Amino acid sequence: MNLDPRTLAFDFILTLAILGGLLFFFWTRNRKISALAWWSATFILNAIGIGIANLVPGLPVHPKLMLANSLVALGYGALYIGARIFNERSVSKLALVVGPALWMLAYPMFHDNIAARVTVISLITGGYAALSALELWKHDPHRLASQRTAVALLLVLTGFSLLRAFAGLPMGSMFWVDAFVRSWSSEMALFLTVYVPALAFMFLGMAKERIEAGYREVQEALRESEEHYRFSVELSPQIPWTSDLDGNLLHVSPRWHSLTGLPIEQTLGWRWMAAIHPDDVPLLREKADQSLKTGKPYVSEFRVRLVDGTYRWFRGHASARLGKDGAVLRWYGMIEDIHERKLAAERLHWAAYHDDLTGLPNRRFFYEQVQRALDQATKAQTKVGLLLMDLDHLKLVNDRFGHDAGDALLREFAKRLASLAGDRYTVARLGGDEFGLLLPEVEHEDEVVAVARFILSRMQTPHPEDDPAHDCRTSIGMVVSQGFAMRVEDLQKQADLALYQSKSAGRGTYMMYAPTMSEEAQKVASALETAGRLLSSDWVKPFYQPKISLGSEEPVGFEALLRWEHPRQGIQYPGPISPAFDETELGSALGARMRSLIFKDMRQWLDAGLTFGRVAVNVSAAEFRHGDYAERVLSELNEWGVPTSCLEVEVTESVFLDRNAGNVEKALQVLSAAGVTIALDDFGTGYASLTHLKRFPVHVIKIDRSFIRDIEWDDGDAAIVKALLGLGQSLHIEVVAEGVETAAQMEFLKRNGCKLVQGHFFAQALPASEVPQLMGT
């Protein structure tokens, strides 16, 4: 069969164009199958490419062949992209252009070799066809029958292309890439006439099956949704209902009866409102009217009377369906049982504002009430009184009787305080052993003082049935608001300061806030800040004041004194930072820094062969509060290689009176047993010094400088010094007189048997670098 090549080409191009147009038409009818648009591009681009190669004789051969086969390769790329899109997979634009790019890059290298040109374009088209077949076979999300047939057709196309590439089919028999081939074979024409429409209609069949599968999925989803809705309604805690435009109940779920016990016939019509708690009916009606005005659903919580006469909390959601004229056609709503949730919320609210142990309001509730009282006082131009109270001996009760007894004491105190306050005042437990009492309207601070005095008198009078664990004595800090628009934080700080002063004054008292307390607190805060800065900046410097033997008038030991070196103001005395020694962490940190510097100096003196006797180190009460002071000191001595006999620990009587006196006694016993000397400083100034000499291991007592200063003309001071020297001799305790500044003082002490003294008469405190020179080395 001999056919005109141009006629065959024209007919085939027309077929491709028609098929491409058909695919594009069906894509416009159903945009969900976007793969049709890509496959339409496959046929149309092939038609254009074949048309350029065979029906445009006026163009140069090589540019024409490069452009024609690039369009053919691009069409096959669209075939693969369409397959991925049909399988609802991601698309890479690189896959679309890689074929045309390969053709255009390779063409200049073999443009005169017909066989090479046919092989390359056949491999490109065959590769795209194979990838498309693999895509449709491996990633078919719906397992469509037409899709499997399309795979078979694409595999035929793959085989055909590869056969042309490797088995030597007539050059240009399909794509006319060879300008010298002018005829088609009748077999090839028959193959293309049958194959190409089959592939196009198979694509249409795939689209049809996909649409049908989508419809089936939608129907299955709808059926599943209906089942889900049915089960949700039947098992949901919400009870659906409807009513007419006048609110007469038309229908309610049978679950209403099972939950409330009320017969359905007693709830239809307006009779259902009789089951609502009378207090909740007005709000329910108001919300329904508001919903009609705004057109928005309403939500309301109300109580329903059950068949046994008890009430249960429900939440109702409802909305009206309106007609075109705006009239109510029907009300729709849901009722939900929220009784347990409501009770739980009330319990949580109570817990959020109350203390579990005592049942009193807590800090949060109390200070909200204080702020409210301050706001009202600003409007009424009145004042607010605030009392803060601390139980005086809760820790002792916990330590002696256990925490159960401590909790019982807190409950007893709370009970008495609430009874004394009555309904007039607000009381609260603020945390730990701290309580608060609010006087919302006072005219003068005398009213607050009277209340504090009344509370103290009642708390200090034990009940007949009380045991020792119910000692309810307390300290009270008081404040009265001054001026208007005062913040609760300011009032609280002022009451805290007053409470602190009350406890410092001896406990069991009350104290009214005064502005000087804030000034003192500011000084303390400044001292703590300065102490922290000198620690972080490494400004701490130990100075050493020698202890002088009156027999030889030579130094036999030293007392280490804290100094700190300001970068601009030079060496400073510790007075400005003295409050830091009472603060547990700062006081301990200062003590640890001093020890590390002192032990370092002692190690250097030992290495230099210097005999310096003992070095006394002052210890604050804060350092004993951690409970392991002695162990730390002994460990540090061991690390520096300093003998314990070289160290003297010097404490004041106030350390013995600290609340951690048990820790002090234990630490001193451990240090003494290890060979450390214990010295009691400022001896004679306290009220229980003799008791402390008996209880604690004391090797040295130091007569306070206040007795030495006027010893020359004050007979009383002279008598006290003589007595203390005699006491030391009797108890075989070493005695050191401090503050010796004159020759007359030295002579008096020498006459009366004092052997060791300190003071500026002999030497002031020196830096470590000057100690060797003082010792004559």
Tab-separated table of N, CA and C in Angstrom, residues 39-136:
chain	number	residue	atom	x	y	z
A	39	TRP	N	-2.562	15.583	29.514
A	39	TRP	CA	-2.580	14.606	28.417
A	39	TRP	C	-3.040	15.254	27.113
A	40	SER	N	-3.915	16.254	27.229
A	40	SER	CA	-4.296	17.029	26.044
A	40	SER	C	-3.062	17.710	25.452
A	41	ALA	N	-2.206	18.225	26.344
A	41	ALA	CA	-0.963	18.854	25.881
A	41	ALA	C	-0.054	17.829	25.204
A	42	THR	N	-0.078	16.581	25.680
A	42	THR	CA	0.739	15.534	25.056
A	42	THR	C	0.383	15.375	23.575
A	43	PHE	N	-0.914	15.258	23.283
A	43	PHE	CA	-1.343	15.037	21.903
A	43	PHE	C	-1.127	16.288	21.053
A	44	ILE	N	-1.431	17.428	21.596
A	44	ILE	CA	-1.313	18.663	20.823
A	44	ILE	C	0.148	18.981	20.523
A	45	LEU	N	1.037	18.819	21.522
A	45	LEU	CA	2.457	19.092	21.282
A	45	LEU	C	3.039	18.120	20.254
A	46	ASN	N	2.618	16.849	20.300
A	46	ASN	CA	3.054	15.894	19.283
A	46	ASN	C	2.566	16.304	17.897
A	47	ALA	N	1.316	16.777	17.841
A	47	ALA	CA	0.761	17.220	16.553
A	47	ALA	C	1.559	18.394	16.000
A	48	ILE	N	1.897	19.357	16.880
A	48	ILE	CA	2.658	20.526	16.431
A	48	ILE	C	4.053	20.104	15.978
A	49	GLY	N	4.691	19.226	16.776
A	49	GLY	CA	6.033	18.799	16.422
A	49	GLY	C	6.068	18.059	15.089
A	50	ILE	N	5.136	17.123	14.904
A	50	ILE	CA	5.091	16.380	13.640
A	50	ILE	C	4.769	17.315	12.494
A	51	GLY	N	3.869	18.288	12.752
A	51	GLY	CA	3.502	19.247	11.712
A	51	GLY	C	4.686	20.081	11.275
A	52	ILE	N	5.484	20.531	12.233
A	52	ILE	CA	6.655	21.344	11.876
A	52	ILE	C	7.636	20.521	11.031
A	53	ALA	N	7.817	19.263	11.409
A	53	ALA	CA	8.798	18.432	10.717
A	53	ALA	C	8.367	18.056	9.296
A	54	ASN	N	7.058	17.936	9.045
A	54	ASN	CA	6.601	17.368	7.778
A	54	ASN	C	5.821	18.338	6.899
A	55	LEU	N	5.249	19.376	7.480
A	55	LEU	CA	4.362	20.234	6.700
A	55	LEU	C	4.888	21.648	6.553
A	56	VAL	N	6.099	21.905	7.055
A	56	VAL	CA	6.675	23.253	6.931
A	56	VAL	C	7.984	23.121	6.162
A	57	PRO	N	7.912	23.055	4.827
A	57	PRO	CA	9.115	22.776	4.035
A	57	PRO	C	10.093	23.942	3.958
A	58	GLY	N	9.690	25.129	4.228
A	58	GLY	CA	10.565	26.278	3.992
A	58	GLY	C	11.615	26.487	5.063
A	59	LEU	N	11.539	25.817	6.199
A	59	LEU	CA	12.501	26.050	7.286
A	59	LEU	C	13.769	25.253	7.064
A	60	PRO	N	14.935	25.761	7.588
A	60	PRO	CA	16.172	24.975	7.522
A	60	PRO	C	15.979	23.647	8.259
A	61	VAL	N	16.665	22.632	7.760
A	61	VAL	CA	16.413	21.274	8.248
A	61	VAL	C	16.769	21.142	9.734
A	62	HIS	N	17.997	21.519	10.127
A	62	HIS	CA	18.423	21.231	11.494
A	62	HIS	C	17.672	22.036	12.555
A	63	PRO	N	17.445	23.338	12.384
A	63	PRO	CA	16.606	24.037	13.383
A	63	PRO	C	15.202	23.446	13.448
A	64	LYS	N	14.680	23.070	12.270
A	64	LYS	CA	13.322	22.521	12.249
A	64	LYS	C	13.277	21.208	13.033
A	65	LEU	N	14.266	20.327	12.810
A	65	LEU	CA	14.270	19.048	13.509
A	65	LEU	C	14.497	19.232	15.016
A	66	MET	N	15.364	20.169	15.409
A	66	MET	CA	15.592	20.412	16.842
A	66	MET	C	14.307	20.873	17.521
A	67	LEU	N	13.588	21.838	16.883
A	67	LEU	CA	12.362	22.359	17.472
A	67	LEU	C	11.266	21.302	17.478
A	68	ALA	N	11.121	20.580	16.352
A	68	ALA	CA	10.030	19.601	16.247
A	68	ALA	C	10.172	18.521	17.302
A	69	ASN	N	11.372	17.953	17.449
A	69	ASN	CA	11.544	16.861	18.403
A	69	ASN	C	11.575	17.362	19.857
A	70	SER	N	11.952	18.626	20.067
A	70	SER	CA	11.844	19.202	21.422
A	70	SER	C	10.390	19.251	21.850
A	71	LEU	N	9.496	19.644	20.918
A	71	LEU	CA	8.066	19.682	21.245
A	71	LEU	C	7.527	18.281	21.489
A	72	VAL	N	8.005	17.315	20.710
A	72	VAL	CA	7.572	15.924	20.922
A	72	VAL	C	8.016	15.448	22.304
A	73	ALA	N	9.305	15.727	22.667
A	73	ALA	CA	9.799	15.327	23.991
A	73	ALA	C	9.026	16.025	25.103
A	74	LEU	N	8.700	17.303	24.879
A	74	LEU	CA	7.917	18.044	25.881
A	74	LEU	C	6.536	17.422	26.034
A	75	GLY	N	5.948	16.978	24.932
A	75	GLY	CA	4.640	16.324	25.004
A	75	GLY	C	4.697	15.051	25.825
A	76	TYR	N	5.778	14.273	25.637
A	76	TYR	CA	5.900	13.052	26.429
A	76	TYR	C	6.152	13.363	27.910
A	77	GLY	N	6.857	14.461	28.161
A	77	GLY	CA	7.011	14.892	29.562
A	77	GLY	C	5.663	15.216	30.183
A	78	ALA	N	4.781	15.878	29.391
A	78	ALA	CA	3.427	16.168	29.886
A	78	ALA	C	2.666	14.883	30.151
A	79	LEU	N	2.942	13.839	29.365
A	79	LEU	CA	2.309	12.536	29.593
A	79	LEU	C	2.662	12.014	30.990
A	80	TYR	N	3.938	12.107	31.358
A	80	TYR	CA	4.378	11.620	32.681
A	80	TYR	C	3.833	12.500	33.806
A	81	ILE	N	3.851	13.814	33.618
A	81	ILE	CA	3.304	14.728	34.636
A	81	ILE	C	1.827	14.428	34.861
A	82	GLY	N	1.087	14.215	33.762
A	82	GLY	CA	-0.336	13.895	33.898
A	82	GLY	C	-0.560	12.632	34.694
A	83	ALA	N	0.321	11.618	34.492
A	83	ALA	CA	0.172	10.365	35.236
A	83	ALA	C	0.361	10.596	36.739
A	84	ARG	N	1.330	11.409	37.131
A	84	ARG	CA	1.553	11.697	38.555
A	84	ARG	C	0.398	12.483	39.142
A	85	ILE	N	-0.098	13.459	38.370
A	85	ILE	CA	-1.223	14.251	38.868
A	85	ILE	C	-2.465	13.380	39.007
A	86	PHE	N	-2.675	12.452	38.055
A	86	PHE	CA	-3.840	11.576	38.131
A	86	PHE	C	-3.772	10.716	39.402
A	87	ASN	N	-2.559	10.352	39.823
A	87	ASN	CA	-2.388	9.551	41.043
A	87	ASN	C	-2.283	10.412	42.299
A	88	GLU	N	-2.562	11.735	42.136
A	88	GLU	CA	-2.603	12.662	43.271
A	88	GLU	C	-1.242	12.707	43.985
A	89	ARG	N	-0.177	12.736	43.172
A	89	ARG	CA	1.174	12.806	43.724
A	89	ARG	C	1.822	14.125	43.346
A	90	SER	N	2.863	14.456	44.096
A	90	SER	CA	3.544	15.719	43.849
A	90	SER	C	4.200	15.708	42.468
A	91	VAL	N	4.401	16.925	41.941
A	91	VAL	CA	4.921	17.078	40.578
A	91	VAL	C	6.183	17.924	40.628
A	92	SER	N	7.200	17.486	39.924
A	92	SER	CA	8.429	18.258	39.772
A	92	SER	C	8.498	18.785	38.340
A	93	LYS	N	8.612	20.090	38.188
A	93	LYS	CA	8.697	20.688	36.856
A	93	LYS	C	9.960	20.237	36.119
A	94	LEU	N	10.972	19.783	36.878
A	94	LEU	CA	12.198	19.305	36.254
A	94	LEU	C	11.923	18.091	35.373
A	95	ALA	N	10.983	17.227	35.817
A	95	ALA	CA	10.648	16.042	35.028
A	95	ALA	C	10.058	16.420	33.678
A	96	LEU	N	9.417	17.590	33.592
A	96	LEU	CA	8.783	18.021	32.355
A	96	LEU	C	9.822	18.452	31.312
A	97	VAL	N	10.871	19.092	31.761
A	97	VAL	CA	11.798	19.716	30.815
A	97	VAL	C	13.083	18.926	30.605
A	98	VAL	N	13.292	17.867	31.396
A	98	VAL	CA	14.555	17.163	31.267
A	98	VAL	C	14.700	16.501	29.901
A	99	GLY	N	13.592	15.962	29.311
A	99	GLY	CA	13.642	15.333	27.986
A	99	GLY	C	14.001	16.320	26.895
A	100	PRO	N	13.227	17.428	26.772
A	100	PRO	CA	13.587	18.428	25.758
A	100	PRO	C	15.010	18.961	25.944
A	101	ALA	N	15.422	19.130	27.185
A	101	ALA	CA	16.768	19.650	27.433
A	101	ALA	C	17.828	18.662	26.940
A	102	LEU	N	17.615	17.376	27.188
A	102	LEU	CA	18.562	16.370	26.716
A	102	LEU	C	18.659	16.370	25.180
A	103	TRP	N	17.488	16.508	24.551
A	103	TRP	CA	17.468	16.502	23.078
A	103	TRP	C	18.254	17.689	22.522
A	104	MET	N	17.992	18.881	23.071
A	104	MET	CA	18.648	20.079	22.540
A	104	MET	C	20.143	20.088	22.834
A	105	LEU	N	20.557	19.491	23.971
A	105	LEU	CA	21.981	19.435	24.288
A	105	LEU	C	22.703	18.408	23.408
A	106	ALA	N	22.001	17.306	23.099
A	106	ALA	CA	22.649	16.233	22.356
A	106	ALA	C	22.631	16.456	20.840
A	107	TYR	N	21.639	17.197	20.321
A	107	TYR	CA	21.444	17.302	18.881
A	107	TYR	C	22.681	17.834	18.133
A	108	PRO	N	23.330	18.883	18.631
A	108	PRO	CA	24.490	19.393	17.874
A	108	PRO	C	25.592	18.358	17.694
A	109	MET	N	25.655	17.342	18.534
A	109	MET	CA	26.738	16.377	18.457
A	109	MET	C	26.502	15.319	17.375
A	110	PHE	N	25.222	15.137	16.892
A	110	PHE	CA	24.972	14.086	15.892
A	110	PHE	C	23.952	14.534	14.847
A	111	HIS	N	23.873	15.856	14.575
A	111	HIS	CA	22.808	16.350	13.697
A	111	HIS	C	22.910	15.774	12.283
A	112	ASP	N	24.075	15.302	11.914
A	112	ASP	CA	24.194	14.723	10.573
A	112	ASP	C	24.012	13.202	10.578
A	113	ASN	N	23.780	12.591	11.721
A	113	ASN	CA	23.634	11.142	11.847
A	113	ASN	C	22.165	10.813	12.095
A	114	ILE	N	21.509	10.309	11.059
A	114	ILE	CA	20.059	10.043	11.155
A	114	ILE	C	19.790	8.982	12.210
A	115	ALA	N	20.568	7.897	12.210
A	115	ALA	CA	20.328	6.798	13.151
A	115	ALA	C	20.476	7.281	14.596
A	116	ALA	N	21.481	8.094	14.860
A	116	ALA	CA	21.684	8.601	16.224
A	116	ALA	C	20.530	9.485	16.651
A	117	ARG	N	20.038	10.326	15.710
A	117	ARG	CA	18.907	11.198	16.059
A	117	ARG	C	17.691	10.371	16.435
A	118	VAL	N	17.399	9.359	15.617
A	118	VAL	CA	16.218	8.518	15.889
A	118	VAL	C	16.396	7.773	17.216
A	119	THR	N	17.617	7.279	17.466
A	119	THR	CA	17.856	6.536	18.711
A	119	THR	C	17.634	7.422	19.932
A	120	VAL	N	18.160	8.656	19.917
A	120	VAL	CA	18.046	9.542	21.076
A	120	VAL	C	16.596	9.923	21.352
A	121	ILE	N	15.860	10.351	20.295
A	121	ILE	CA	14.471	10.763	20.538
A	121	ILE	C	13.615	9.575	20.939
A	122	SER	N	13.946	8.392	20.409
A	122	SER	CA	13.182	7.197	20.781
A	122	SER	C	13.437	6.834	22.240
A	123	LEU	N	14.694	6.964	22.677
A	123	LEU	CA	14.990	6.678	24.082
A	123	LEU	C	14.274	7.666	25.011
A	124	ILE	N	14.233	8.944	24.610
A	124	ILE	CA	13.558	9.952	25.443
A	124	ILE	C	12.075	9.645	25.541
A	125	THR	N	11.424	9.424	24.397
A	125	THR	CA	9.971	9.163	24.422
A	125	THR	C	9.676	7.837	25.101
A	126	GLY	N	10.520	6.839	24.828
A	126	GLY	CA	10.316	5.543	25.483
A	126	GLY	C	10.499	5.627	26.981
A	127	GLY	N	11.484	6.416	27.415
A	127	GLY	CA	11.691	6.590	28.855
A	127	GLY	C	10.494	7.229	29.524
A	128	TYR	N	9.940	8.293	28.910
A	128	TYR	CA	8.746	8.939	29.472
A	128	TYR	C	7.573	7.970	29.506
A	129	ALA	N	7.399	7.185	28.452
A	129	ALA	CA	6.290	6.229	28.413
A	129	ALA	C	6.457	5.178	29.511
A	130	ALA	N	7.693	4.710	29.720
A	130	ALA	CA	7.937	3.717	30.770
A	130	ALA	C	7.675	4.293	32.157
A	131	LEU	N	8.136	5.533	32.382
A	131	LEU	CA	7.877	6.167	33.682
A	131	LEU	C	6.385	6.358	33.917
A	132	SER	N	5.648	6.731	32.878
A	132	SER	CA	4.200	6.909	33.004
A	132	SER	C	3.528	5.592	33.343
A	133	ALA	N	3.946	4.499	32.661
A	133	ALA	CA	3.373	3.189	32.952
A	133	ALA	C	3.670	2.774	34.393
A	134	LEU	N	4.918	2.969	34.819
A	134	LEU	CA	5.288	2.622	36.192
A	134	LEU	C	4.477	3.435	37.198
A	135	GLU	N	4.302	4.713	36.937
A	135	GLU	CA	3.535	5.576	37.839
A	135	GLU	C	2.101	5.089	37.977
A	136	LEU	N	1.438	4.833	36.851
A	136	LEU	CA	0.033	4.418	36.888
A	136	LEU	C	-0.127	3.037	37.500
